[in-house]
Amino acid sequence: MTQVTAPSGSERFDDNGRVPGARSSSDIPAPGPGSVTWRYFGSWRGMLMGLWSGSMQNMHPKLAAGVWDHSDFFGERWERLMRSLYPISGVVFDQTPETGRSVRDYHLTIKGTMDNGERYHALDPDVFYWAHATFWYGNIRCAEAFGPPISEADKRALFEESRGWYAQYGVSMRPCPDTYEEFLEYWDHMCRHVLRDHAAVRTVLDISQLPPPPWMRAWMPMWLWRKQIRVVGRFFMWITTGLYDEPVREMMELTWTPADERRFRLFGKAVNAVMGLLPPRYESHPRRRDAVDRLSGRVAADAPLLESPLRNLPPESERGNPIHYCPVHASRRANLPWQSNDAAPRR
């Protein structure tokens, strides 16, 4: 039985996030082709979850401290988001533990001291599992809000498969709840008693100063982008408020009315209808699409993994820095119709 308690901060762990005596991950299989995780994870619907995922992660005090002190995220938000989606998706779709270990190792140097004097480390099991929880449970929240419809059986299957997904990182399994019911208790406890507002949370939610995404900069005039970004920002803040649990809304002092809930459900149905019109190939993130192509033989099974376009990479001098989620060895890049590497903005 997993005890649902707030992280004490006193637990000892090594730089790989392992705790002496913790449960081993070596005998937990990863979700594979045909799994519920493969069906729900990696859809472009997840882009509507971006502010929810980023803000929920940063509501964990220790995770927020690590992001605020170490991350390059706020200086290149689009690029960091787009390139980190590849390895994070790859933990599920690559079918090799090497991807999970790489993502883990991006966090080895992220540690420090919080304002209250408490130390933090990105590989603290409680911190690392919270980030994972937002990814796997985000599948359920996304499906509930934007489709495709999800059954209770599929929710439970996603939970069971999330344990195998988490095991791919090679870190302590100690924080993982044993049952779906225990996970829901854990999630509710985190929302009510652990999560906190933080400057990192508010910065994630404020996209008013966000530049155009790299793929749009070649043709979107800056004056037009600036004119519409505030409207888009308010709309995405509304979406994110609808996705939050009620205790989080209260903590963030956000208003949500019955009328908002009705409009939110109608919007979700519209999203599901539109996404249902897309060919499955283009409804998927490139890393999931690449995994399917390997299974079908469209891509050789031993071909290099598909990576983020060059335009999303940090400066060459920074590519060896693990905090950038940058696989410096990557030799194969995404090649979707809209993915040129021209990122020069128009004025």
Short mmCIF file of C-alpha atoms in Angstrom, two decimals:
data_model
loop_
_atom_site.label_atom_id
_atom_site.label_comp_id
_atom_site.label_asym_id
_atom_site.label_seq_id
_atom_site.Cartn_x
_atom_site.Cartn_y
_atom_site.Cartn_z
CA MET A 1 0.00 0.00 0.00
CA THR A 2 1.45 3.38 -0.99
CA GLN A 3 1.24 5.93 1.78
CA VAL A 4 -0.01 9.29 0.56
CA THR A 5 2.13 11.89 2.30
CA ALA A 6 3.84 15.12 1.42
CA PRO A 7 7.54 14.84 0.50
CA SER A 8 9.63 15.20 3.61
CA GLY A 9 12.77 16.47 1.88
CA SER A 10 14.87 14.31 4.21
CA GLU A 11 14.98 11.14 2.10
CA ARG A 12 18.44 10.17 0.87
CA PHE A 13 18.88 9.29 -2.82
CA ASP A 14 21.73 9.09 -5.26
CA ASP A 15 22.31 11.10 -8.44
CA ASN A 16 20.28 8.57 -10.44
CA GLY A 17 17.24 9.13 -8.26
CA ARG A 18 17.61 5.74 -6.58
CA VAL A 19 16.68 5.25 -2.95
CA PRO A 20 18.33 2.46 -0.92
CA GLY A 21 15.84 -0.38 -0.58
CA ALA A 22 13.46 1.05 -3.19
CA ARG A 23 11.45 -1.21 -5.45
CA SER A 24 13.26 -2.30 -8.61
CA SER A 25 12.02 -1.23 -12.04
CA SER A 26 13.83 -3.92 -13.99
CA ASP A 27 10.90 -6.35 -14.08
CA ILE A 28 8.19 -3.88 -15.16
CA PRO A 29 7.58 -3.96 -18.94
CA ALA A 30 7.16 -0.77 -20.94
CA PRO A 31 3.84 -0.14 -22.70
CA GLY A 32 4.17 -1.29 -26.29
CA PRO A 33 2.26 -1.32 -29.57
CA GLY A 34 -1.41 -2.04 -28.96
CA SER A 35 -1.32 -0.59 -25.45
CA VAL A 36 -3.77 2.05 -24.28
CA THR A 37 -0.84 4.43 -23.77
CA TRP A 38 0.12 4.15 -27.44
CA ARG A 39 -3.48 4.92 -28.35
CA TYR A 40 -3.81 8.10 -26.27
CA PHE A 41 -0.33 9.55 -25.85
CA GLY A 42 1.32 11.57 -28.61
CA SER A 43 -1.75 13.21 -30.15
CA TRP A 44 -1.58 16.85 -31.21
CA ARG A 45 -4.63 17.36 -28.96
CA GLY A 46 -2.04 17.43 -26.21
CA MET A 47 -0.91 20.89 -27.36
CA LEU A 48 -4.12 22.21 -25.77
CA MET A 49 -2.73 20.81 -22.51
CA GLY A 50 0.55 22.73 -22.70
CA LEU A 51 -0.17 25.42 -20.12
CA TRP A 52 -1.86 22.88 -17.84
CA SER A 53 1.11 20.50 -17.94
CA GLY A 54 3.76 23.18 -17.47
CA SER A 55 1.93 24.99 -14.69
CA MET A 56 0.93 21.81 -12.83
CA GLN A 57 4.54 20.64 -12.84
CA ASN A 58 5.80 24.00 -11.59
CA MET A 59 3.29 24.03 -8.75
CA HIS A 60 5.48 21.45 -7.02
CA PRO A 61 7.72 23.70 -4.88
CA LYS A 62 10.94 21.78 -5.51
CA LEU A 63 10.31 21.38 -9.23
CA ALA A 64 9.54 25.09 -9.49
CA ALA A 65 12.81 25.91 -7.76
CA GLY A 66 14.77 23.75 -10.19
CA VAL A 67 13.09 25.30 -13.23
CA TRP A 68 13.51 28.83 -11.91
CA ASP A 69 17.18 28.37 -11.03
CA HIS A 70 18.41 26.18 -13.89
CA SER A 71 16.09 25.88 -16.86
CA ASP A 72 16.47 27.69 -20.18
CA PHE A 73 12.73 27.27 -20.70
CA PHE A 74 11.69 30.88 -20.22
CA GLY A 75 14.30 32.19 -22.65
CA GLU A 76 13.25 29.94 -25.55
CA ARG A 77 9.84 28.58 -24.66
CA TRP A 78 8.77 27.35 -28.09
CA GLU A 79 12.08 25.74 -28.94
CA ARG A 80 12.41 24.03 -25.56
CA LEU A 81 8.84 22.74 -25.71
CA MET A 82 9.16 21.42 -29.23
CA ARG A 83 12.49 19.66 -28.80
CA SER A 84 11.66 18.19 -25.37
CA LEU A 85 8.52 16.56 -26.78
CA TYR A 86 10.72 14.23 -28.84
CA PRO A 87 12.61 12.45 -26.03
CA ILE A 88 9.61 12.59 -23.66
CA SER A 89 7.46 10.91 -26.31
CA GLY A 90 10.33 8.59 -27.12
CA VAL A 91 10.31 7.12 -23.61
CA VAL A 92 7.01 5.53 -24.64
CA PHE A 93 7.52 4.96 -28.35
CA ASP A 94 11.21 4.14 -28.85
CA GLN A 95 10.97 0.75 -27.13
CA THR A 96 14.43 1.10 -25.64
CA PRO A 97 15.39 2.05 -22.07
CA GLU A 98 18.16 4.28 -23.43
CA THR A 99 15.71 7.11 -24.14
CA GLY A 100 14.37 7.07 -20.59
CA ARG A 101 17.88 7.03 -19.16
CA SER A 102 18.79 10.01 -21.37
CA VAL A 103 15.82 12.01 -20.09
CA ARG A 104 16.79 11.11 -16.53
CA ASP A 105 20.37 12.21 -17.10
CA TYR A 106 19.26 15.61 -18.39
CA HIS A 107 18.39 16.28 -14.73
CA LEU A 108 21.59 15.14 -13.01
CA THR A 109 22.94 18.64 -12.36
CA ILE A 110 19.66 20.33 -11.43
CA LYS A 111 19.93 20.83 -7.68
CA GLY A 112 20.20 23.66 -5.19
CA THR A 113 18.66 25.30 -2.15
CA MET A 114 15.19 26.82 -1.90
CA ASP A 115 14.42 30.17 -0.30
CA ASN A 116 13.37 28.40 2.90
CA GLY A 117 16.76 26.67 3.14
CA GLU A 118 15.46 23.26 2.03
CA ARG A 119 17.57 21.50 -0.56
CA TYR A 120 16.12 20.21 -3.82
CA HIS A 121 17.25 17.89 -6.60
CA ALA A 122 15.40 17.20 -9.84
CA LEU A 123 15.92 13.45 -9.28
CA ASP A 124 14.33 13.48 -5.85
CA PRO A 125 11.87 10.60 -6.42
CA ASP A 126 8.89 12.63 -5.21
CA VAL A 127 9.75 15.46 -7.61
CA PHE A 128 10.50 13.24 -10.59
CA TYR A 129 7.36 11.17 -10.13
CA TRP A 130 5.19 14.30 -9.93
CA ALA A 131 6.41 15.39 -13.36
CA HIS A 132 5.66 11.91 -14.70
CA ALA A 133 2.21 11.98 -13.11
CA THR A 134 1.31 15.12 -15.05
CA PHE A 135 2.35 13.40 -18.30
CA TRP A 136 0.51 10.12 -17.90
CA TYR A 137 -2.55 11.50 -16.07
CA GLY A 138 -2.64 14.28 -18.64
CA ASN A 139 -3.75 11.60 -21.11
CA ILE A 140 -6.88 11.08 -19.05
CA ARG A 141 -7.59 14.77 -18.58
CA CYS A 142 -7.01 15.38 -22.30
CA ALA A 143 -9.34 12.55 -23.33
CA GLU A 144 -12.03 13.65 -20.89
CA ALA A 145 -11.86 17.21 -22.22
CA PHE A 146 -11.01 16.85 -25.92
CA GLY A 147 -11.51 13.18 -26.82
CA PRO A 148 -11.41 10.56 -27.98
CA PRO A 149 -13.84 9.25 -25.34
CA ILE A 150 -12.13 7.18 -22.66
CA SER A 151 -13.62 4.38 -20.56
CA GLU A 152 -12.96 3.63 -16.91
CA ALA A 153 -11.23 0.43 -18.03
CA ASP A 154 -8.87 2.42 -20.24
CA LYS A 155 -8.13 4.84 -17.39
CA ARG A 156 -7.10 1.93 -15.19
CA ALA A 157 -5.05 0.44 -18.01
CA LEU A 158 -3.28 3.77 -18.49
CA PHE A 159 -2.38 3.77 -14.81
CA GLU A 160 -0.98 0.23 -14.94
CA GLU A 161 1.00 1.07 -18.07
CA SER A 162 2.23 4.32 -16.50
CA ARG A 163 4.25 2.23 -14.05
CA GLY A 164 6.09 0.54 -16.91
CA TRP A 165 6.52 3.92 -18.58
CA TYR A 166 8.03 5.37 -15.40
CA ALA A 167 10.30 2.35 -14.99
CA GLN A 168 12.05 3.30 -18.23
CA TYR A 169 13.78 6.19 -16.44
CA GLY A 170 15.65 3.80 -14.15
CA VAL A 171 14.81 5.80 -11.02
CA SER A 172 13.20 4.83 -7.73
CA MET A 173 9.75 3.26 -8.03
CA ARG A 174 9.00 4.14 -4.41
CA PRO A 175 6.63 7.07 -5.09
CA CYS A 176 4.47 5.07 -7.55
CA PRO A 177 1.05 4.21 -6.13
CA ASP A 178 0.11 0.53 -6.35
CA THR A 179 -3.46 0.97 -7.60
CA TYR A 180 -5.45 3.49 -9.61
CA GLU A 181 -7.50 4.33 -6.53
CA GLU A 182 -4.32 5.11 -4.62
CA PHE A 183 -3.13 7.29 -7.47
CA LEU A 184 -6.35 9.32 -7.34
CA GLU A 185 -5.80 9.79 -3.59
CA TYR A 186 -2.23 10.87 -4.29
CA TRP A 187 -3.34 13.34 -6.97
CA ASP A 188 -6.02 14.85 -4.75
CA HIS A 189 -3.54 15.13 -1.86
CA MET A 190 -1.04 16.92 -4.08
CA CYS A 191 -3.67 19.34 -5.38
CA ARG A 192 -5.00 20.15 -1.91
CA HIS A 193 -1.93 20.10 0.29
CA VAL A 194 1.37 20.18 -1.64
CA LEU A 195 1.07 22.32 -4.78
CA ARG A 196 1.80 26.02 -4.46
CA ASP A 197 1.68 29.14 -6.60
CA HIS A 198 5.12 30.29 -7.76
CA ALA A 199 6.64 32.80 -10.14
CA ALA A 200 7.48 29.89 -12.44
CA VAL A 201 3.79 28.96 -12.57
CA ARG A 202 2.67 32.49 -13.43
CA THR A 203 5.40 32.83 -16.06
CA VAL A 204 4.24 29.63 -17.76
CA LEU A 205 0.66 30.90 -17.80
CA ASP A 206 1.53 34.33 -19.18
CA ILE A 207 2.09 34.01 -22.92
CA SER A 208 1.45 37.68 -23.72
CA GLN A 209 5.13 38.28 -24.55
CA LEU A 210 5.65 34.96 -26.32
CA PRO A 211 7.17 35.30 -29.82
CA PRO A 212 5.76 33.33 -32.76
CA PRO A 213 6.74 29.66 -32.85
CA PRO A 214 9.83 29.01 -35.00
CA TRP A 215 7.89 27.40 -37.85
CA MET A 216 5.68 30.50 -38.11
CA ARG A 217 8.36 33.19 -37.97
CA ALA A 218 9.18 33.05 -41.69
CA TRP A 219 5.73 34.28 -42.71
CA MET A 220 3.94 35.76 -39.68
CA PRO A 221 4.49 39.56 -39.40
CA MET A 222 5.35 40.53 -35.85
CA TRP A 223 2.68 43.26 -35.72
CA LEU A 224 0.00 40.71 -36.53
CA TRP A 225 1.35 38.23 -34.00
CA ARG A 226 1.41 40.87 -31.24
CA LYS A 227 -2.14 41.90 -32.08
CA GLN A 228 -3.61 38.44 -31.61
CA ILE A 229 -1.38 36.87 -28.92
CA ARG A 230 -3.20 38.53 -26.01
CA VAL A 231 -6.53 37.18 -27.23
CA VAL A 232 -5.02 33.73 -27.72
CA GLY A 233 -3.44 33.97 -24.28
CA ARG A 234 -6.78 34.66 -22.60
CA PHE A 235 -8.36 31.79 -24.49
CA PHE A 236 -5.65 29.33 -23.45
CA MET A 237 -5.87 30.55 -19.86
CA TRP A 238 -9.59 29.76 -19.99
CA ILE A 239 -8.87 26.28 -21.35
CA THR A 240 -6.28 25.69 -18.64
CA THR A 241 -8.64 26.86 -15.91
CA GLY A 242 -11.17 24.34 -17.16
CA LEU A 243 -8.60 21.56 -16.96
CA TYR A 244 -7.55 22.35 -13.38
CA ASP A 245 -8.98 20.45 -10.42
CA GLU A 246 -11.16 22.66 -8.25
CA PRO A 247 -8.62 22.82 -5.38
CA VAL A 248 -6.04 24.15 -7.84
CA ARG A 249 -8.45 26.79 -9.12
CA GLU A 250 -9.05 27.90 -5.54
CA MET A 251 -5.33 28.00 -4.77
CA MET A 252 -4.70 30.06 -7.92
CA GLU A 253 -7.78 32.25 -7.21
CA LEU A 254 -9.36 31.47 -10.59
CA THR A 255 -13.10 31.71 -11.27
CA TRP A 256 -14.98 28.94 -13.05
CA THR A 257 -18.76 29.14 -13.46
CA PRO A 258 -21.36 26.56 -14.57
CA ALA A 259 -21.62 28.54 -17.82
CA ASP A 260 -17.85 28.18 -18.30
CA GLU A 261 -18.16 24.45 -17.76
CA ARG A 262 -20.92 24.15 -20.39
CA ARG A 263 -18.91 26.12 -22.94
CA PHE A 264 -15.80 24.10 -22.11
CA ARG A 265 -17.60 20.83 -22.81
CA LEU A 266 -18.95 22.15 -26.11
CA PHE A 267 -15.46 23.29 -27.10
CA GLY A 268 -14.09 19.85 -26.25
CA LYS A 269 -16.67 18.16 -28.45
CA ALA A 270 -15.75 20.49 -31.32
CA VAL A 271 -12.05 19.66 -30.88
CA ASN A 272 -12.79 15.95 -30.93
CA ALA A 273 -14.89 16.31 -34.09
CA VAL A 274 -12.20 18.29 -35.92
CA MET A 275 -9.38 15.98 -34.86
CA GLY A 276 -11.43 13.01 -35.99
CA LEU A 277 -11.32 14.36 -39.55
CA LEU A 278 -7.51 14.26 -39.70
CA PRO A 279 -5.68 11.23 -41.08
CA PRO A 280 -4.19 9.37 -38.09
CA ARG A 281 -0.72 10.00 -39.48
CA TYR A 282 -1.03 13.77 -39.10
CA GLU A 283 -2.97 13.65 -35.86
CA SER A 284 0.14 12.19 -34.21
CA HIS A 285 3.35 13.74 -32.95
CA PRO A 286 6.28 12.82 -35.26
CA ARG A 287 7.87 10.50 -32.68
CA ARG A 288 4.70 8.40 -32.39
CA ARG A 289 4.29 8.46 -36.15
CA ASP A 290 7.91 7.31 -36.52
CA ALA A 291 7.29 4.40 -34.15
CA VAL A 292 4.28 3.29 -36.18
CA ASP A 293 6.33 3.60 -39.39
CA ARG A 294 8.99 1.29 -37.93
CA LEU A 295 6.38 -1.32 -37.09
CA SER A 296 4.87 -1.16 -40.58
CA GLY A 297 8.24 -1.28 -42.34
CA ARG A 298 7.85 2.18 -43.84
CA VAL A 299 10.99 3.12 -41.87
CA ALA A 300 13.81 0.70 -41.15
CA ALA A 301 13.69 -0.58 -37.59
CA ASP A 302 17.35 0.35 -37.04
CA ALA A 303 17.10 3.85 -38.57
CA PRO A 304 18.23 6.75 -36.33
CA LEU A 305 15.47 8.10 -34.14
CA LEU A 306 13.47 11.02 -35.49
CA GLU A 307 14.53 14.22 -33.74
CA SER A 308 13.35 17.81 -33.50
CA PRO A 309 14.03 20.09 -36.50
CA LEU A 310 17.27 22.06 -36.37
CA ARG A 311 15.41 25.31 -35.84
CA ASN A 312 14.42 24.13 -32.35
CA LEU A 313 17.96 23.48 -31.14
CA PRO A 314 19.85 25.81 -28.78
CA PRO A 315 23.02 27.56 -29.96
CA GLU A 316 25.67 25.06 -30.99
CA SER A 317 27.87 26.02 -28.05
CA GLU A 318 25.08 24.97 -25.66
CA ARG A 319 24.10 21.67 -27.23
CA GLY A 320 26.25 19.62 -24.91
CA ASN A 321 24.55 21.09 -21.84
CA PRO A 322 22.09 18.45 -20.57
CA ILE A 323 19.52 20.96 -19.31
CA HIS A 324 18.60 21.78 -22.92
CA TYR A 325 17.03 18.38 -23.73
CA CYS A 326 19.28 18.28 -26.76
CA PRO A 327 20.49 14.93 -28.17
CA VAL A 328 23.77 16.13 -29.68
CA HIS A 329 24.21 12.81 -31.45
CA ALA A 330 20.96 13.16 -33.40
CA SER A 331 21.34 12.54 -37.11
CA ARG A 332 17.74 12.27 -38.33
CA ARG A 333 15.34 15.18 -38.14
CA ALA A 334 11.59 15.55 -38.45
CA ASN A 335 10.35 16.11 -41.97
CA LEU A 336 6.71 17.11 -41.99
CA PRO A 337 5.35 19.29 -44.82
CA TRP A 338 5.39 22.46 -42.69
CA GLN A 339 8.76 21.77 -41.05
CA SER A 340 11.38 23.86 -42.82
CA ASN A 341 14.36 24.95 -40.76
CA ASP A 342 13.89 28.59 -41.73
CA ALA A 343 13.19 30.45 -38.50
CA ALA A 344 13.97 34.01 -39.61
CA PRO A 345 11.21 36.30 -38.33
CA ARG A 346 9.45 38.90 -40.41
CA ARG A 347 9.32 42.41 -39.03
#
